[in-house]
Amino acid sequence: MSKVYTVAVLVGSLRKQSINRKVALALAELAPANLKLNIVEIGDLPLYNEDIDVAPPAAYSTFRNQVSSSDAVLFVTPEYNRSVPAPMKNAIDVGSRPYGKSAWSGKPGAVISASPGAIGGFGANHHLRQSLVFLDVPCMQQPEAYLSGAGSMFDEAGKLSEATRPFLQKFIDAYGAWVELHKKA
């Protein structure tokens, strides 16, 4: 059996019933055997402040340890004002510090954005990718994943629609291969 890689999943929306959380949970169910997806919560992280990082709050340390101990990272994000939500950017900043000790470095990553709107979080997806380049996160390029009209992809119970399942399966299978490729390198 091949190695099972742990994936830290960051969800940009803090609502417990958010579309993006539902996408993350669906991806965890569809994940190939070589991936174990774990949502790493970002809502309780204090805003990054270098002054308080001298004696890091417990939330910073816990978050950094969760990301550092993972083999890979997956970002599931909505779009707020053509960019990533503030909690997602804050989590990226917290994980990237202290300087020279980034929790992100070298971890194979992927981005999927979901929005009830027509462009599926395209702006957030690309802004996030810009940060990942700097953070040395080799980000999967294909398939690109912008889920538009995402509010209709789940039923009242949060079950994924059969129409969306094949696309998410293709995405998570490709990501499993991406992680495998980069972890073996």
PDB file of C-alpha atoms in Angstrom:
ATOM      1  CA  MET A   1       0.000   0.000   0.000  1.00  0.00           C
ATOM      2  CA  SER A   2       1.232   3.491  -0.781  1.00  0.00           C
ATOM      3  CA  LYS A   3       1.865   6.041   1.919  1.00  0.00           C
ATOM      4  CA  VAL A   4      -1.090   8.016   3.241  1.00  0.00           C
ATOM      5  CA  TYR A   5      -0.383  11.745   3.207  1.00  0.00           C
ATOM      6  CA  THR A   6      -2.057  14.062   5.700  1.00  0.00           C
ATOM      7  CA  VAL A   7      -3.513  17.205   4.179  1.00  0.00           C
ATOM      8  CA  ALA A   8      -4.197  20.362   6.190  1.00  0.00           C
ATOM      9  CA  VAL A   9      -7.392  21.823   4.734  1.00  0.00           C
ATOM     10  CA  LEU A  10      -8.038  25.522   5.305  1.00  0.00           C
ATOM     11  CA  VAL A  11     -11.575  26.765   4.728  1.00  0.00           C
ATOM     12  CA  GLY A  12     -11.814  30.511   4.105  1.00  0.00           C
ATOM     13  CA  SER A  13     -15.400  30.903   5.279  1.00  0.00           C
ATOM     14  CA  LEU A  14     -15.944  30.724   9.029  1.00  0.00           C
ATOM     15  CA  ARG A  15     -19.651  29.814   8.891  1.00  0.00           C
ATOM     16  CA  LYS A  16     -20.182  26.217  10.026  1.00  0.00           C
ATOM     17  CA  GLN A  17     -22.683  25.638   7.186  1.00  0.00           C
ATOM     18  CA  SER A  18     -20.737  27.541   4.543  1.00  0.00           C
ATOM     19  CA  ILE A  19     -20.633  26.322   0.962  1.00  0.00           C
ATOM     20  CA  ASN A  20     -16.850  26.110   1.142  1.00  0.00           C
ATOM     21  CA  ARG A  21     -16.943  23.970   4.294  1.00  0.00           C
ATOM     22  CA  LYS A  22     -19.382  21.660   2.485  1.00  0.00           C
ATOM     23  CA  VAL A  23     -16.956  21.479  -0.458  1.00  0.00           C
ATOM     24  CA  ALA A  24     -14.087  20.629   1.919  1.00  0.00           C
ATOM     25  CA  LEU A  25     -16.134  17.878   3.579  1.00  0.00           C
ATOM     26  CA  ALA A  26     -17.168  16.487   0.185  1.00  0.00           C
ATOM     27  CA  LEU A  27     -13.521  16.422  -0.927  1.00  0.00           C
ATOM     28  CA  ALA A  28     -12.593  14.546   2.262  1.00  0.00           C
ATOM     29  CA  GLU A  29     -15.193  11.895   1.418  1.00  0.00           C
ATOM     30  CA  LEU A  30     -14.025  11.633  -2.206  1.00  0.00           C
ATOM     31  CA  ALA A  31     -10.297  11.637  -1.397  1.00  0.00           C
ATOM     32  CA  PRO A  32      -8.216   8.834  -2.859  1.00  0.00           C
ATOM     33  CA  ALA A  33      -6.690   6.282  -0.496  1.00  0.00           C
ATOM     34  CA  ASN A  34      -3.357   8.136  -0.385  1.00  0.00           C
ATOM     35  CA  LEU A  35      -4.877  11.293   1.176  1.00  0.00           C
ATOM     36  CA  LYS A  36      -6.318  11.971   4.622  1.00  0.00           C
ATOM     37  CA  LEU A  37      -7.886  15.421   4.739  1.00  0.00           C
ATOM     38  CA  ASN A  38      -8.138  17.278   8.066  1.00  0.00           C
ATOM     39  CA  ILE A  39      -9.774  20.684   8.384  1.00  0.00           C
ATOM     40  CA  VAL A  40      -7.519  23.035  10.327  1.00  0.00           C
ATOM     41  CA  GLU A  41      -9.675  25.736  11.902  1.00  0.00           C
ATOM     42  CA  ILE A  42      -8.583  29.346  11.348  1.00  0.00           C
ATOM     43  CA  GLY A  43     -11.380  31.323  13.005  1.00  0.00           C
ATOM     44  CA  ASP A  44      -9.771  31.651  16.426  1.00  0.00           C
ATOM     45  CA  LEU A  45      -6.394  32.921  15.233  1.00  0.00           C
ATOM     46  CA  PRO A  46      -5.646  36.412  16.578  1.00  0.00           C
ATOM     47  CA  LEU A  47      -4.718  38.871  13.841  1.00  0.00           C
ATOM     48  CA  TYR A  48      -1.060  38.412  13.020  1.00  0.00           C
ATOM     49  CA  ASN A  49       1.058  40.858  14.994  1.00  0.00           C
ATOM     50  CA  GLU A  50       4.828  40.505  15.232  1.00  0.00           C
ATOM     51  CA  ASP A  51       4.756  42.161  18.654  1.00  0.00           C
ATOM     52  CA  ILE A  52       2.702  39.354  20.200  1.00  0.00           C
ATOM     53  CA  ASP A  53       4.642  36.722  18.263  1.00  0.00           C
ATOM     54  CA  VAL A  54       7.594  37.262  20.612  1.00  0.00           C
ATOM     55  CA  ALA A  55       5.662  35.020  23.021  1.00  0.00           C
ATOM     56  CA  PRO A  56       3.225  33.410  20.566  1.00  0.00           C
ATOM     57  CA  PRO A  57      -0.353  32.904  21.687  1.00  0.00           C
ATOM     58  CA  ALA A  58      -1.371  29.245  21.987  1.00  0.00           C
ATOM     59  CA  ALA A  59      -3.576  29.572  18.894  1.00  0.00           C
ATOM     60  CA  TYR A  60      -0.539  30.526  16.759  1.00  0.00           C
ATOM     61  CA  SER A  61       1.515  27.595  18.045  1.00  0.00           C
ATOM     62  CA  THR A  62      -1.307  25.078  17.633  1.00  0.00           C
ATOM     63  CA  PHE A  63      -2.032  26.249  14.097  1.00  0.00           C
ATOM     64  CA  ARG A  64       1.629  26.218  13.063  1.00  0.00           C
ATOM     65  CA  ASN A  65       2.063  22.705  14.475  1.00  0.00           C
ATOM     66  CA  GLN A  66      -1.015  21.427  12.629  1.00  0.00           C
ATOM     67  CA  VAL A  67       0.251  22.792   9.317  1.00  0.00           C
ATOM     68  CA  SER A  68       3.885  21.811   9.910  1.00  0.00           C
ATOM     69  CA  SER A  69       2.981  18.229  10.775  1.00  0.00           C
ATOM     70  CA  SER A  70       0.902  17.853   7.595  1.00  0.00           C
ATOM     71  CA  ASP A  71       2.357  16.580   4.344  1.00  0.00           C
ATOM     72  CA  ALA A  72       0.338  18.886   2.096  1.00  0.00           C
ATOM     73  CA  VAL A  73      -2.122  21.803   2.135  1.00  0.00           C
ATOM     74  CA  LEU A  74      -5.465  22.390   0.447  1.00  0.00           C
ATOM     75  CA  PHE A  75      -7.167  25.771   0.394  1.00  0.00           C
ATOM     76  CA  VAL A  76     -10.945  25.971  -0.042  1.00  0.00           C
ATOM     77  CA  THR A  77     -12.053  29.569  -0.265  1.00  0.00           C
ATOM     78  CA  PRO A  78     -14.878  31.906  -1.140  1.00  0.00           C
ATOM     79  CA  GLU A  79     -14.221  35.283  -2.708  1.00  0.00           C
ATOM     80  CA  TYR A  80     -14.706  38.460  -0.713  1.00  0.00           C
ATOM     81  CA  ASN A  81     -14.320  41.704  -2.665  1.00  0.00           C
ATOM     82  CA  ARG A  82     -12.275  39.985  -5.431  1.00  0.00           C
ATOM     83  CA  SER A  83      -9.788  38.524  -2.954  1.00  0.00           C
ATOM     84  CA  VAL A  84      -9.442  35.975  -0.164  1.00  0.00           C
ATOM     85  CA  PRO A  85     -11.355  36.438   3.086  1.00  0.00           C
ATOM     86  CA  ALA A  86      -9.426  38.129   5.888  1.00  0.00           C
ATOM     87  CA  PRO A  87      -9.268  34.975   8.061  1.00  0.00           C
ATOM     88  CA  MET A  88      -7.575  33.059   5.220  1.00  0.00           C
ATOM     89  CA  LYS A  89      -4.966  35.774   4.671  1.00  0.00           C
ATOM     90  CA  ASN A  90      -4.377  35.982   8.408  1.00  0.00           C
ATOM     91  CA  ALA A  91      -3.841  32.206   8.598  1.00  0.00           C
ATOM     92  CA  ILE A  92      -1.336  32.411   5.753  1.00  0.00           C
ATOM     93  CA  ASP A  93       0.550  35.159   7.585  1.00  0.00           C
ATOM     94  CA  VAL A  94       0.507  33.331  10.934  1.00  0.00           C
ATOM     95  CA  GLY A  95       1.804  30.153   9.299  1.00  0.00           C
ATOM     96  CA  SER A  96       4.573  31.994   7.477  1.00  0.00           C
ATOM     97  CA  ARG A  97       6.178  33.329  10.638  1.00  0.00           C
ATOM     98  CA  PRO A  98       8.541  33.657  12.353  1.00  0.00           C
ATOM     99  CA  TYR A  99      10.550  34.586   9.312  1.00  0.00           C
ATOM    100  CA  GLY A 100      12.593  31.640   8.070  1.00  0.00           C
ATOM    101  CA  LYS A 101      10.380  29.085   9.844  1.00  0.00           C
ATOM    102  CA  SER A 102       7.354  28.980   7.551  1.00  0.00           C
ATOM    103  CA  ALA A 103       4.988  26.062   8.146  1.00  0.00           C
ATOM    104  CA  TRP A 104       4.067  26.151   4.438  1.00  0.00           C
ATOM    105  CA  SER A 105       7.437  25.711   2.757  1.00  0.00           C
ATOM    106  CA  GLY A 106       7.651  22.850   0.264  1.00  0.00           C
ATOM    107  CA  LYS A 107       4.186  21.423   0.972  1.00  0.00           C
ATOM    108  CA  PRO A 108       2.313  20.503  -2.208  1.00  0.00           C
ATOM    109  CA  GLY A 109      -0.855  22.557  -2.379  1.00  0.00           C
ATOM    110  CA  ALA A 110      -4.034  23.168  -4.305  1.00  0.00           C
ATOM    111  CA  VAL A 111      -6.717  25.839  -4.364  1.00  0.00           C
ATOM    112  CA  ILE A 112     -10.411  25.428  -4.989  1.00  0.00           C
ATOM    113  CA  SER A 113     -12.797  28.355  -4.792  1.00  0.00           C
ATOM    114  CA  ALA A 114     -16.572  28.234  -4.556  1.00  0.00           C
ATOM    115  CA  SER A 115     -19.118  30.978  -4.790  1.00  0.00           C
ATOM    116  CA  PRO A 116     -22.832  31.323  -5.408  1.00  0.00           C
ATOM    117  CA  GLY A 117     -21.826  33.945  -8.007  1.00  0.00           C
ATOM    118  CA  ALA A 118     -21.031  33.464 -11.678  1.00  0.00           C
ATOM    119  CA  ILE A 119     -17.219  33.581 -11.601  1.00  0.00           C
ATOM    120  CA  GLY A 120     -16.716  30.974  -8.888  1.00  0.00           C
ATOM    121  CA  GLY A 121     -14.226  32.875  -6.776  1.00  0.00           C
ATOM    122  CA  PHE A 122     -11.742  33.405  -9.617  1.00  0.00           C
ATOM    123  CA  GLY A 123     -10.210  36.522  -8.013  1.00  0.00           C
ATOM    124  CA  ALA A 124      -9.701  34.870  -4.619  1.00  0.00           C
ATOM    125  CA  ASN A 125      -8.256  31.765  -6.240  1.00  0.00           C
ATOM    126  CA  HIS A 126      -5.632  33.760  -8.115  1.00  0.00           C
ATOM    127  CA  HIS A 127      -4.762  36.097  -5.242  1.00  0.00           C
ATOM    128  CA  LEU A 128      -4.179  33.073  -3.054  1.00  0.00           C
ATOM    129  CA  ARG A 129      -1.938  31.478  -5.681  1.00  0.00           C
ATOM    130  CA  GLN A 130       0.236  34.624  -5.673  1.00  0.00           C
ATOM    131  CA  SER A 131       0.876  34.202  -1.957  1.00  0.00           C
ATOM    132  CA  LEU A 132       1.605  30.501  -2.365  1.00  0.00           C
ATOM    133  CA  VAL A 133       4.390  31.246  -4.863  1.00  0.00           C
ATOM    134  CA  PHE A 134       6.174  33.345  -2.243  1.00  0.00           C
ATOM    135  CA  LEU A 135       5.550  30.724   0.450  1.00  0.00           C
ATOM    136  CA  ASP A 136       7.220  27.978  -1.622  1.00  0.00           C
ATOM    137  CA  VAL A 137       4.033  25.934  -1.928  1.00  0.00           C
ATOM    138  CA  PRO A 138       4.118  24.078  -5.249  1.00  0.00           C
ATOM    139  CA  CYS A 139       0.499  24.604  -6.290  1.00  0.00           C
ATOM    140  CA  MET A 140      -1.361  22.216  -8.578  1.00  0.00           C
ATOM    141  CA  GLN A 141      -2.140  23.972 -11.845  1.00  0.00           C
ATOM    142  CA  GLN A 142      -4.673  21.591 -13.408  1.00  0.00           C
ATOM    143  CA  PRO A 143      -7.494  21.059 -13.085  1.00  0.00           C
ATOM    144  CA  GLU A 144      -8.313  24.607 -12.123  1.00  0.00           C
ATOM    145  CA  ALA A 145     -11.277  24.697  -9.774  1.00  0.00           C
ATOM    146  CA  TYR A 146     -13.698  27.625  -9.680  1.00  0.00           C
ATOM    147  CA  LEU A 147     -17.142  26.466  -8.568  1.00  0.00           C
ATOM    148  CA  SER A 148     -19.799  28.963  -9.642  1.00  0.00           C
ATOM    149  CA  GLY A 149     -23.426  28.669  -8.583  1.00  0.00           C
ATOM    150  CA  ALA A 150     -22.104  26.640  -5.672  1.00  0.00           C
ATOM    151  CA  GLY A 151     -25.187  27.193  -3.540  1.00  0.00           C
ATOM    152  CA  SER A 152     -27.066  24.658  -5.669  1.00  0.00           C
ATOM    153  CA  MET A 153     -24.392  21.937  -5.420  1.00  0.00           C
ATOM    154  CA  PHE A 154     -25.699  20.580  -2.115  1.00  0.00           C
ATOM    155  CA  ASP A 155     -29.138  19.512  -0.926  1.00  0.00           C
ATOM    156  CA  GLU A 156     -30.759  20.599   2.357  1.00  0.00           C
ATOM    157  CA  ALA A 157     -28.860  17.890   4.256  1.00  0.00           C
ATOM    158  CA  GLY A 158     -25.528  19.057   2.787  1.00  0.00           C
ATOM    159  CA  LYS A 159     -25.215  16.111   0.391  1.00  0.00           C
ATOM    160  CA  LEU A 160     -23.243  16.786  -2.787  1.00  0.00           C
ATOM    161  CA  SER A 161     -25.225  16.770  -6.023  1.00  0.00           C
ATOM    162  CA  GLU A 162     -24.520  13.961  -8.463  1.00  0.00           C
ATOM    163  CA  ALA A 163     -23.882  16.566 -11.179  1.00  0.00           C
ATOM    164  CA  THR A 164     -20.952  18.060  -9.221  1.00  0.00           C
ATOM    165  CA  ARG A 165     -19.453  14.807  -7.917  1.00  0.00           C
ATOM    166  CA  PRO A 166     -17.459  13.921 -11.101  1.00  0.00           C
ATOM    167  CA  PHE A 167     -15.706  17.306 -11.176  1.00  0.00           C
ATOM    168  CA  LEU A 168     -14.738  17.185  -7.498  1.00  0.00           C
ATOM    169  CA  GLN A 169     -13.607  13.577  -7.932  1.00  0.00           C
ATOM    170  CA  LYS A 170     -11.378  14.578 -10.853  1.00  0.00           C
ATOM    171  CA  PHE A 171      -9.955  17.460  -8.807  1.00  0.00           C
ATOM    172  CA  ILE A 172      -9.173  15.439  -5.664  1.00  0.00           C
ATOM    173  CA  ASP A 173      -7.764  12.514  -7.650  1.00  0.00           C
ATOM    174  CA  ALA A 174      -5.452  14.889  -9.521  1.00  0.00           C
ATOM    175  CA  TYR A 175      -4.432  16.431  -6.214  1.00  0.00           C
ATOM    176  CA  GLY A 176      -3.654  12.984  -4.800  1.00  0.00           C
ATOM    177  CA  ALA A 177      -1.319  12.396  -7.755  1.00  0.00           C
ATOM    178  CA  TRP A 178       0.192  15.893  -7.284  1.00  0.00           C
ATOM    179  CA  VAL A 179       0.957  15.237  -3.623  1.00  0.00           C
ATOM    180  CA  GLU A 180       2.431  11.823  -4.438  1.00  0.00           C
ATOM    181  CA  LEU A 181       4.666  13.325  -7.134  1.00  0.00           C
ATOM    182  CA  HIS A 182       5.976  16.127  -4.933  1.00  0.00           C
ATOM    183  CA  LYS A 183       6.454  14.092  -1.779  1.00  0.00           C
ATOM    184  CA  LYS A 184       8.513  11.505  -3.676  1.00  0.00           C
ATOM    185  CA  ALA A 185      10.702  14.189  -5.274  1.00  0.00           C
TER     186      ALA A 185
END
